[in-house]
């Protein structure tokens, strides 16, 4: 089955990191976000992907071509008009009525995808959320979706669509997006996939849901760090470094230099990074970054960045109370 992966977004919530690289190439637990997604897709039998690129798209294209040996089609979304518009851009690459599996490029998940791909009717990944106003919400009766509402302002339910969609009737989906675009029907300024799926429901197309309890958001710095922490739990133990304390779970690239440092827990250290006289925990350190004489917690340090503090010299009398900042 073909996967459709939209990754044209700018990732504004992850600036400054997304000023120089696309969100999906940000590292989490030793691998770019999209790397985690591709590994799952390929393991579940997906052998072809249509990737919708836009902002810094050539970087995504070269990463995917270099690391994955499946058939890719890259489609450029020039104007970022919403998820439905992004999906609509690839209509020429999907055969009439061919089923597709749509997955957002920033949604790392842990579900048995093989079972989902076997579903005979269209089915959407859902999970219960605390703040339904940020999501597309599904209302269910007798195991079938009866209504879909994008980012509701009134509380209608808390079962959110989380970015995984198996669509059997892709022709109907493209027709419904056509209608959204023809009539300029937008929600919150964008052509929303949820609105196109609601239109499909109104046409009588059945939808079921599957639960995605392990869903890891990578959209904001704090959620990226949380996801890093969760995914690191499955990381193999790294090699010990002489004179250093490694507190697992961590990911340390073999080419990284660690000297006189305490690393971890929950730290990802990129290729060729240099950590000297420092403590780094709950943090992501980019490729080639240098970190010296600092104590870092809950931090993201970009590729090739150079962060250094100072060691202090003190001659302090008994009972002194001094706080260094
Ligand atoms: P988001 O709404 O998270 O947008 O899109 P974003 O640009 O990635 O991040 P922020 O909100 O600016 O911080 C969800 C997914 O849909 C894709 C994005 O690339 C992301 O993978 N998308 C969204 C598109 O490809 N095109 C669009 O027009 C909208």
JSON list of N, CA and C in Angstrom, two decimals, residues 245-308:
[
{"chain": "A", "resi": 245, "resn": "UNK", "atom": "N", "xyz": [30.52, 9.70, 33.50]},
{"chain": "A", "resi": 245, "resn": "UNK", "atom": "CA", "xyz": [29.41, 8.94, 34.07]},
{"chain": "A", "resi": 245, "resn": "UNK", "atom": "C", "xyz": [28.28, 8.98, 33.04]},
{"chain": "A", "resi": 246, "resn": "UNK", "atom": "N", "xyz": [27.86, 7.81, 32.59]},
{"chain": "A", "resi": 246, "resn": "UNK", "atom": "CA", "xyz": [26.76, 7.74, 31.62]},
{"chain": "A", "resi": 246, "resn": "UNK", "atom": "C", "xyz": [25.55, 7.20, 32.37]},
{"chain": "A", "resi": 247, "resn": "UNK", "atom": "N", "xyz": [24.53, 8.00, 32.46]},
{"chain": "A", "resi": 247, "resn": "UNK", "atom": "CA", "xyz": [23.32, 7.57, 33.18]},
{"chain": "A", "resi": 247, "resn": "UNK", "atom": "C", "xyz": [22.23, 7.26, 32.18]},
{"chain": "A", "resi": 248, "resn": "UNK", "atom": "N", "xyz": [21.94, 5.98, 32.03]},
{"chain": "A", "resi": 248, "resn": "UNK", "atom": "CA", "xyz": [20.95, 5.56, 31.02]},
{"chain": "A", "resi": 248, "resn": "UNK", "atom": "C", "xyz": [19.53, 5.93, 31.48]},
{"chain": "A", "resi": 249, "resn": "UNK", "atom": "N", "xyz": [18.58, 6.07, 30.54]},
{"chain": "A", "resi": 249, "resn": "UNK", "atom": "CA", "xyz": [18.77, 5.86, 29.12]},
{"chain": "A", "resi": 249, "resn": "UNK", "atom": "C", "xyz": [19.37, 7.09, 28.42]},
{"chain": "A", "resi": 250, "resn": "UNK", "atom": "N", "xyz": [20.25, 6.78, 27.48]},
{"chain": "A", "resi": 250, "resn": "UNK", "atom": "CA", "xyz": [20.84, 7.83, 26.66]},
{"chain": "A", "resi": 250, "resn": "UNK", "atom": "C", "xyz": [21.07, 7.29, 25.26]},
{"chain": "A", "resi": 251, "resn": "UNK", "atom": "N", "xyz": [21.25, 8.20, 24.31]},
{"chain": "A", "resi": 251, "resn": "UNK", "atom": "CA", "xyz": [21.80, 7.83, 23.01]},
{"chain": "A", "resi": 251, "resn": "UNK", "atom": "C", "xyz": [23.05, 8.68, 22.84]},
{"chain": "A", "resi": 252, "resn": "UNK", "atom": "N", "xyz": [24.17, 8.02, 22.59]},
{"chain": "A", "resi": 252, "resn": "UNK", "atom": "CA", "xyz": [25.40, 8.78, 22.32]},
{"chain": "A", "resi": 252, "resn": "UNK", "atom": "C", "xyz": [25.98, 8.26, 21.01]},
{"chain": "A", "resi": 253, "resn": "UNK", "atom": "N", "xyz": [26.05, 9.12, 20.02]},
{"chain": "A", "resi": 253, "resn": "UNK", "atom": "CA", "xyz": [26.61, 8.70, 18.73]},
{"chain": "A", "resi": 253, "resn": "UNK", "atom": "C", "xyz": [28.05, 8.25, 18.93]},
{"chain": "A", "resi": 254, "resn": "UNK", "atom": "N", "xyz": [28.45, 7.21, 18.20]},
{"chain": "A", "resi": 254, "resn": "UNK", "atom": "CA", "xyz": [29.80, 6.68, 18.44]},
{"chain": "A", "resi": 254, "resn": "UNK", "atom": "C", "xyz": [30.87, 7.72, 18.11]},
{"chain": "A", "resi": 255, "resn": "UNK", "atom": "N", "xyz": [30.58, 8.63, 17.19]},
{"chain": "A", "resi": 255, "resn": "UNK", "atom": "CA", "xyz": [31.59, 9.64, 16.83]},
{"chain": "A", "resi": 255, "resn": "UNK", "atom": "C", "xyz": [31.61, 10.83, 17.80]},
{"chain": "A", "resi": 256, "resn": "UNK", "atom": "N", "xyz": [30.72, 10.86, 18.78]},
{"chain": "A", "resi": 256, "resn": "UNK", "atom": "CA", "xyz": [30.71, 11.99, 19.73]},
{"chain": "A", "resi": 256, "resn": "UNK", "atom": "C", "xyz": [31.87, 11.84, 20.71]},
{"chain": "A", "resi": 257, "resn": "UNK", "atom": "N", "xyz": [32.41, 12.98, 21.15]},
{"chain": "A", "resi": 257, "resn": "UNK", "atom": "CA", "xyz": [33.49, 12.97, 22.13]},
{"chain": "A", "resi": 257, "resn": "UNK", "atom": "C", "xyz": [32.92, 13.39, 23.48]},
{"chain": "A", "resi": 258, "resn": "UNK", "atom": "N", "xyz": [33.12, 12.56, 24.49]},
{"chain": "A", "resi": 258, "resn": "UNK", "atom": "CA", "xyz": [32.60, 12.88, 25.82]},
{"chain": "A", "resi": 258, "resn": "UNK", "atom": "C", "xyz": [33.80, 12.86, 26.77]},
{"chain": "A", "resi": 259, "resn": "UNK", "atom": "N", "xyz": [34.09, 13.98, 27.40]},
{"chain": "A", "resi": 259, "resn": "UNK", "atom": "CA", "xyz": [35.26, 14.04, 28.29]},
{"chain": "A", "resi": 259, "resn": "UNK", "atom": "C", "xyz": [34.88, 14.68, 29.61]},
{"chain": "A", "resi": 260, "resn": "UNK", "atom": "N", "xyz": [35.21, 13.99, 30.67]},
{"chain": "A", "resi": 260, "resn": "UNK", "atom": "CA", "xyz": [34.99, 14.55, 32.01]},
{"chain": "A", "resi": 260, "resn": "UNK", "atom": "C", "xyz": [33.56, 15.08, 32.16]},
{"chain": "A", "resi": 261, "resn": "UNK", "atom": "N", "xyz": [32.60, 14.25, 31.83]},
{"chain": "A", "resi": 261, "resn": "UNK", "atom": "CA", "xyz": [31.22, 14.72, 31.80]},
{"chain": "A", "resi": 261, "resn": "UNK", "atom": "C", "xyz": [30.27, 13.70, 32.40]},
{"chain": "A", "resi": 262, "resn": "UNK", "atom": "N", "xyz": [29.11, 14.19, 32.79]},
{"chain": "A", "resi": 262, "resn": "UNK", "atom": "CA", "xyz": [28.02, 13.31, 33.22]},
{"chain": "A", "resi": 262, "resn": "UNK", "atom": "C", "xyz": [26.94, 13.45, 32.15]},
{"chain": "A", "resi": 263, "resn": "UNK", "atom": "N", "xyz": [26.59, 12.36, 31.50]},
{"chain": "A", "resi": 263, "resn": "UNK", "atom": "CA", "xyz": [25.61, 12.44, 30.42]},
{"chain": "A", "resi": 263, "resn": "UNK", "atom": "C", "xyz": [24.43, 11.55, 30.77]},
{"chain": "A", "resi": 264, "resn": "UNK", "atom": "N", "xyz": [23.23, 12.13, 30.72]},
{"chain": "A", "resi": 264, "resn": "UNK", "atom": "CA", "xyz": [22.01, 11.40, 31.00]},
{"chain": "A", "resi": 264, "resn": "UNK", "atom": "C", "xyz": [21.52, 11.69, 32.40]},
{"chain": "A", "resi": 265, "resn": "UNK", "atom": "N", "xyz": [20.34, 11.20, 32.76]},
{"chain": "A", "resi": 265, "resn": "UNK", "atom": "CA", "xyz": [19.51, 10.39, 31.87]},
{"chain": "A", "resi": 265, "resn": "UNK", "atom": "C", "xyz": [18.81, 11.24, 30.81]},
{"chain": "A", "resi": 266, "resn": "UNK", "atom": "N", "xyz": [18.26, 10.54, 29.82]},
{"chain": "A", "resi": 266, "resn": "UNK", "atom": "CA", "xyz": [17.41, 11.13, 28.78]},
{"chain": "A", "resi": 266, "resn": "UNK", "atom": "C", "xyz": [18.14, 12.15, 27.92]},
{"chain": "A", "resi": 267, "resn": "UNK", "atom": "N", "xyz": [19.38, 11.84, 27.57]},
{"chain": "A", "resi": 267, "resn": "UNK", "atom": "CA", "xyz": [20.12, 12.76, 26.70]},
{"chain": "A", "resi": 267, "resn": "UNK", "atom": "C", "xyz": [20.41, 12.06, 25.37]},
{"chain": "A", "resi": 268, "resn": "UNK", "atom": "N", "xyz": [20.26, 12.81, 24.27]},
{"chain": "A", "resi": 268, "resn": "UNK", "atom": "CA", "xyz": [20.64, 12.30, 22.94]},
{"chain": "A", "resi": 268, "resn": "UNK", "atom": "C", "xyz": [21.79, 13.15, 22.45]},
{"chain": "A", "resi": 269, "resn": "UNK", "atom": "N", "xyz": [22.91, 12.53, 22.19]},
{"chain": "A", "resi": 269, "resn": "UNK", "atom": "CA", "xyz": [24.10, 13.28, 21.77]},
{"chain": "A", "resi": 269, "resn": "UNK", "atom": "C", "xyz": [24.39, 12.90, 20.31]},
{"chain": "A", "resi": 270, "resn": "UNK", "atom": "N", "xyz": [24.38, 13.90, 19.43]},
{"chain": "A", "resi": 270, "resn": "UNK", "atom": "CA", "xyz": [24.51, 13.66, 18.00]},
{"chain": "A", "resi": 270, "resn": "UNK", "atom": "C", "xyz": [25.93, 13.33, 17.55]},
{"chain": "A", "resi": 271, "resn": "UNK", "atom": "N", "xyz": [26.03, 12.96, 16.27]},
{"chain": "A", "resi": 271, "resn": "UNK", "atom": "CA", "xyz": [27.33, 12.63, 15.66]},
{"chain": "A", "resi": 271, "resn": "UNK", "atom": "C", "xyz": [28.31, 13.80, 15.83]},
{"chain": "A", "resi": 272, "resn": "UNK", "atom": "N", "xyz": [29.55, 13.47, 16.15]},
{"chain": "A", "resi": 272, "resn": "UNK", "atom": "CA", "xyz": [30.64, 14.45, 16.23]},
{"chain": "A", "resi": 272, "resn": "UNK", "atom": "C", "xyz": [30.42, 15.57, 17.25]},
{"chain": "A", "resi": 273, "resn": "UNK", "atom": "N", "xyz": [29.43, 15.42, 18.12]},
{"chain": "A", "resi": 273, "resn": "UNK", "atom": "CA", "xyz": [29.26, 16.42, 19.18]},
{"chain": "A", "resi": 273, "resn": "UNK", "atom": "C", "xyz": [30.43, 16.28, 20.17]},
{"chain": "A", "resi": 274, "resn": "UNK", "atom": "N", "xyz": [30.74, 17.36, 20.87]},
{"chain": "A", "resi": 274, "resn": "UNK", "atom": "CA", "xyz": [31.82, 17.33, 21.85]},
{"chain": "A", "resi": 274, "resn": "UNK", "atom": "C", "xyz": [31.28, 17.84, 23.18]},
{"chain": "A", "resi": 275, "resn": "UNK", "atom": "N", "xyz": [31.29, 17.00, 24.18]},
{"chain": "A", "resi": 275, "resn": "UNK", "atom": "CA", "xyz": [30.78, 17.39, 25.50]},
{"chain": "A", "resi": 275, "resn": "UNK", "atom": "C", "xyz": [31.96, 17.33, 26.46]},
{"chain": "A", "resi": 276, "resn": "UNK", "atom": "N", "xyz": [32.35, 18.45, 27.02]},
{"chain": "A", "resi": 276, "resn": "UNK", "atom": "CA", "xyz": [33.53, 18.50, 27.88]},
{"chain": "A", "resi": 276, "resn": "UNK", "atom": "C", "xyz": [33.21, 19.20, 29.19]},
{"chain": "A", "resi": 277, "resn": "UNK", "atom": "N", "xyz": [33.65, 18.63, 30.28]},
{"chain": "A", "resi": 277, "resn": "UNK", "atom": "CA", "xyz": [33.46, 19.24, 31.61]},
{"chain": "A", "resi": 277, "resn": "UNK", "atom": "C", "xyz": [32.03, 19.73, 31.78]},
{"chain": "A", "resi": 278, "resn": "UNK", "atom": "N", "xyz": [31.07, 18.87, 31.50]},
{"chain": "A", "resi": 278, "resn": "UNK", "atom": "CA", "xyz": [29.68, 19.33, 31.51]},
{"chain": "A", "resi": 278, "resn": "UNK", "atom": "C", "xyz": [28.75, 18.25, 32.06]},
{"chain": "A", "resi": 279, "resn": "UNK", "atom": "N", "xyz": [27.58, 18.68, 32.43]},
{"chain": "A", "resi": 279, "resn": "UNK", "atom": "CA", "xyz": [26.52, 17.75, 32.83]},
{"chain": "A", "resi": 279, "resn": "UNK", "atom": "C", "xyz": [25.37, 17.97, 31.84]},
{"chain": "A", "resi": 280, "resn": "UNK", "atom": "N", "xyz": [24.92, 16.92, 31.18]},
{"chain": "A", "resi": 280, "resn": "UNK", "atom": "CA", "xyz": [23.85, 17.06, 30.19]},
{"chain": "A", "resi": 280, "resn": "UNK", "atom": "C", "xyz": [22.79, 16.02, 30.47]},
{"chain": "A", "resi": 281, "resn": "UNK", "atom": "N", "xyz": [21.58, 16.48, 30.80]},
{"chain": "A", "resi": 281, "resn": "UNK", "atom": "CA", "xyz": [20.50, 15.52, 31.02]},
{"chain": "A", "resi": 281, "resn": "UNK", "atom": "C", "xyz": [19.22, 16.07, 30.42]},
{"chain": "A", "resi": 282, "resn": "UNK", "atom": "N", "xyz": [18.30, 15.16, 30.07]},
{"chain": "A", "resi": 282, "resn": "UNK", "atom": "CA", "xyz": [17.00, 15.52, 29.50]},
{"chain": "A", "resi": 282, "resn": "UNK", "atom": "C", "xyz": [17.15, 16.48, 28.32]},
{"chain": "A", "resi": 283, "resn": "UNK", "atom": "N", "xyz": [18.10, 16.23, 27.46]},
{"chain": "A", "resi": 283, "resn": "UNK", "atom": "CA", "xyz": [18.42, 17.20, 26.42]},
{"chain": "A", "resi": 283, "resn": "UNK", "atom": "C", "xyz": [18.76, 16.52, 25.09]},
{"chain": "A", "resi": 284, "resn": "UNK", "atom": "N", "xyz": [18.68, 17.31, 24.01]},
{"chain": "A", "resi": 284, "resn": "UNK", "atom": "CA", "xyz": [19.05, 16.82, 22.69]},
{"chain": "A", "resi": 284, "resn": "UNK", "atom": "C", "xyz": [20.18, 17.71, 22.18]},
{"chain": "A", "resi": 285, "resn": "UNK", "atom": "N", "xyz": [21.31, 17.10, 21.87]},
{"chain": "A", "resi": 285, "resn": "UNK", "atom": "CA", "xyz": [22.48, 17.86, 21.41]},
{"chain": "A", "resi": 285, "resn": "UNK", "atom": "C", "xyz": [22.72, 17.48, 19.95]},
{"chain": "A", "resi": 286, "resn": "UNK", "atom": "N", "xyz": [22.78, 18.49, 19.09]},
{"chain": "A", "resi": 286, "resn": "UNK", "atom": "CA", "xyz": [22.85, 18.25, 17.65]},
{"chain": "A", "resi": 286, "resn": "UNK", "atom": "C", "xyz": [24.22, 17.81, 17.16]},
{"chain": "A", "resi": 287, "resn": "UNK", "atom": "N", "xyz": [24.24, 17.44, 15.89]},
{"chain": "A", "resi": 287, "resn": "UNK", "atom": "CA", "xyz": [25.47, 17.01, 15.23]},
{"chain": "A", "resi": 287, "resn": "UNK", "atom": "C", "xyz": [26.53, 18.11, 15.31]},
{"chain": "A", "resi": 288, "resn": "UNK", "atom": "N", "xyz": [27.72, 17.72, 15.72]},
{"chain": "A", "resi": 288, "resn": "UNK", "atom": "CA", "xyz": [28.85, 18.66, 15.72]},
{"chain": "A", "resi": 288, "resn": "UNK", "atom": "C", "xyz": [28.74, 19.78, 16.74]},
{"chain": "A", "resi": 289, "resn": "UNK", "atom": "N", "xyz": [27.76, 19.73, 17.63]},
{"chain": "A", "resi": 289, "resn": "UNK", "atom": "CA", "xyz": [27.63, 20.81, 18.63]},
{"chain": "A", "resi": 289, "resn": "UNK", "atom": "C", "xyz": [28.71, 20.65, 19.69]},
{"chain": "A", "resi": 290, "resn": "UNK", "atom": "N", "xyz": [29.10, 21.80, 20.27]},
{"chain": "A", "resi": 290, "resn": "UNK", "atom": "CA", "xyz": [30.10, 21.76, 21.35]},
{"chain": "A", "resi": 290, "resn": "UNK", "atom": "C", "xyz": [29.47, 22.29, 22.63]},
{"chain": "A", "resi": 291, "resn": "UNK", "atom": "N", "xyz": [29.63, 21.54, 23.70]},
{"chain": "A", "resi": 291, "resn": "UNK", "atom": "CA", "xyz": [29.06, 21.94, 24.99]},
{"chain": "A", "resi": 291, "resn": "UNK", "atom": "C", "xyz": [30.16, 21.83, 26.03]},
{"chain": "A", "resi": 292, "resn": "UNK", "atom": "N", "xyz": [30.52, 22.97, 26.63]},
{"chain": "A", "resi": 292, "resn": "UNK", "atom": "CA", "xyz": [31.64, 22.95, 27.59]},
{"chain": "A", "resi": 292, "resn": "UNK", "atom": "C", "xyz": [31.30, 23.74, 28.86]},
{"chain": "A", "resi": 293, "resn": "UNK", "atom": "N", "xyz": [31.72, 23.22, 29.98]},
{"chain": "A", "resi": 293, "resn": "UNK", "atom": "CA", "xyz": [31.59, 23.95, 31.27]},
{"chain": "A", "resi": 293, "resn": "UNK", "atom": "C", "xyz": [30.18, 24.43, 31.55]},
{"chain": "A", "resi": 294, "resn": "UNK", "atom": "N", "xyz": [29.19, 23.58, 31.26]},
{"chain": "A", "resi": 294, "resn": "UNK", "atom": "CA", "xyz": [27.81, 23.97, 31.60]},
{"chain": "A", "resi": 294, "resn": "UNK", "atom": "C", "xyz": [27.06, 22.78, 32.17]},
{"chain": "A", "resi": 295, "resn": "UNK", "atom": "N", "xyz": [25.98, 23.11, 32.87]},
{"chain": "A", "resi": 295, "resn": "UNK", "atom": "CA", "xyz": [25.07, 22.06, 33.31]},
{"chain": "A", "resi": 295, "resn": "UNK", "atom": "C", "xyz": [23.77, 22.28, 32.53]},
{"chain": "A", "resi": 296, "resn": "UNK", "atom": "N", "xyz": [23.39, 21.33, 31.71]},
{"chain": "A", "resi": 296, "resn": "UNK", "atom": "CA", "xyz": [22.23, 21.49, 30.83]},
{"chain": "A", "resi": 296, "resn": "UNK", "atom": "C", "xyz": [21.11, 20.55, 31.23]},
{"chain": "A", "resi": 297, "resn": "UNK", "atom": "N", "xyz": [19.91, 21.10, 31.30]},
{"chain": "A", "resi": 297, "resn": "UNK", "atom": "CA", "xyz": [18.73, 20.29, 31.61]},
{"chain": "A", "resi": 297, "resn": "UNK", "atom": "C", "xyz": [17.62, 20.77, 30.68]},
{"chain": "A", "resi": 298, "resn": "UNK", "atom": "N", "xyz": [16.80, 19.87, 30.17]},
{"chain": "A", "resi": 298, "resn": "UNK", "atom": "CA", "xyz": [15.66, 20.25, 29.31]},
{"chain": "A", "resi": 298, "resn": "UNK", "atom": "C", "xyz": [16.06, 21.21, 28.20]},
{"chain": "A", "resi": 299, "resn": "UNK", "atom": "N", "xyz": [17.10, 20.89, 27.48]},
{"chain": "A", "resi": 299, "resn": "UNK", "atom": "CA", "xyz": [17.62, 21.82, 26.48]},
{"chain": "A", "resi": 299, "resn": "UNK", "atom": "C", "xyz": [17.74, 21.16, 25.11]},
{"chain": "A", "resi": 300, "resn": "UNK", "atom": "N", "xyz": [17.65, 21.98, 24.08]},
{"chain": "A", "resi": 300, "resn": "UNK", "atom": "CA", "xyz": [17.88, 21.50, 22.72]},
{"chain": "A", "resi": 300, "resn": "UNK", "atom": "C", "xyz": [18.99, 22.38, 22.14]},
{"chain": "A", "resi": 301, "resn": "UNK", "atom": "N", "xyz": [20.06, 21.75, 21.72]},
{"chain": "A", "resi": 301, "resn": "UNK", "atom": "CA", "xyz": [21.19, 22.50, 21.16]},
{"chain": "A", "resi": 301, "resn": "UNK", "atom": "C", "xyz": [21.33, 22.09, 19.70]},
{"chain": "A", "resi": 302, "resn": "UNK", "atom": "N", "xyz": [21.25, 23.06, 18.80]},
{"chain": "A", "resi": 302, "resn": "UNK", "atom": "CA", "xyz": [21.24, 22.78, 17.36]},
{"chain": "A", "resi": 302, "resn": "UNK", "atom": "C", "xyz": [22.58, 22.27, 16.84]},
{"chain": "A", "resi": 303, "resn": "UNK", "atom": "N", "xyz": [22.54, 21.79, 15.59]},
{"chain": "A", "resi": 303, "resn": "UNK", "atom": "CA", "xyz": [23.76, 21.29, 14.94]},
{"chain": "A", "resi": 303, "resn": "UNK", "atom": "C", "xyz": [24.82, 22.39, 14.90]},
{"chain": "A", "resi": 304, "resn": "UNK", "atom": "N", "xyz": [26.04, 22.03, 15.14]},
{"chain": "A", "resi": 304, "resn": "UNK", "atom": "CA", "xyz": [27.21, 22.91, 15.05]},
{"chain": "A", "resi": 304, "resn": "UNK", "atom": "C", "xyz": [27.15, 24.09, 16.01]},
{"chain": "A", "resi": 305, "resn": "UNK", "atom": "N", "xyz": [26.20, 24.12, 16.93]},
{"chain": "A", "resi": 305, "resn": "UNK", "atom": "CA", "xyz": [26.14, 25.22, 17.89]},
{"chain": "A", "resi": 305, "resn": "UNK", "atom": "C", "xyz": [27.28, 25.07, 18.90]},
{"chain": "A", "resi": 306, "resn": "UNK", "atom": "N", "xyz": [27.66, 26.18, 19.50]},
{"chain": "A", "resi": 306, "resn": "UNK", "atom": "CA", "xyz": [28.78, 26.16, 20.44]},
{"chain": "A", "resi": 306, "resn": "UNK", "atom": "C", "xyz": [28.30, 26.81, 21.74]},
{"chain": "A", "resi": 307, "resn": "UNK", "atom": "N", "xyz": [28.19, 26.03, 22.79]},
{"chain": "A", "resi": 307, "resn": "UNK", "atom": "CA", "xyz": [27.66, 26.55, 24.05]},
{"chain": "A", "resi": 307, "resn": "UNK", "atom": "C", "xyz": [28.72, 26.35, 25.12]},
{"chain": "A", "resi": 308, "resn": "UNK", "atom": "N", "xyz": [29.17, 27.44, 25.73]},
{"chain": "A", "resi": 308, "resn": "UNK", "atom": "CA", "xyz": [30.19, 27.24, 26.77]},
{"chain": "A", "resi": 308, "resn": "UNK", "atom": "C", "xyz": [29.95, 28.16, 27.95]}
]
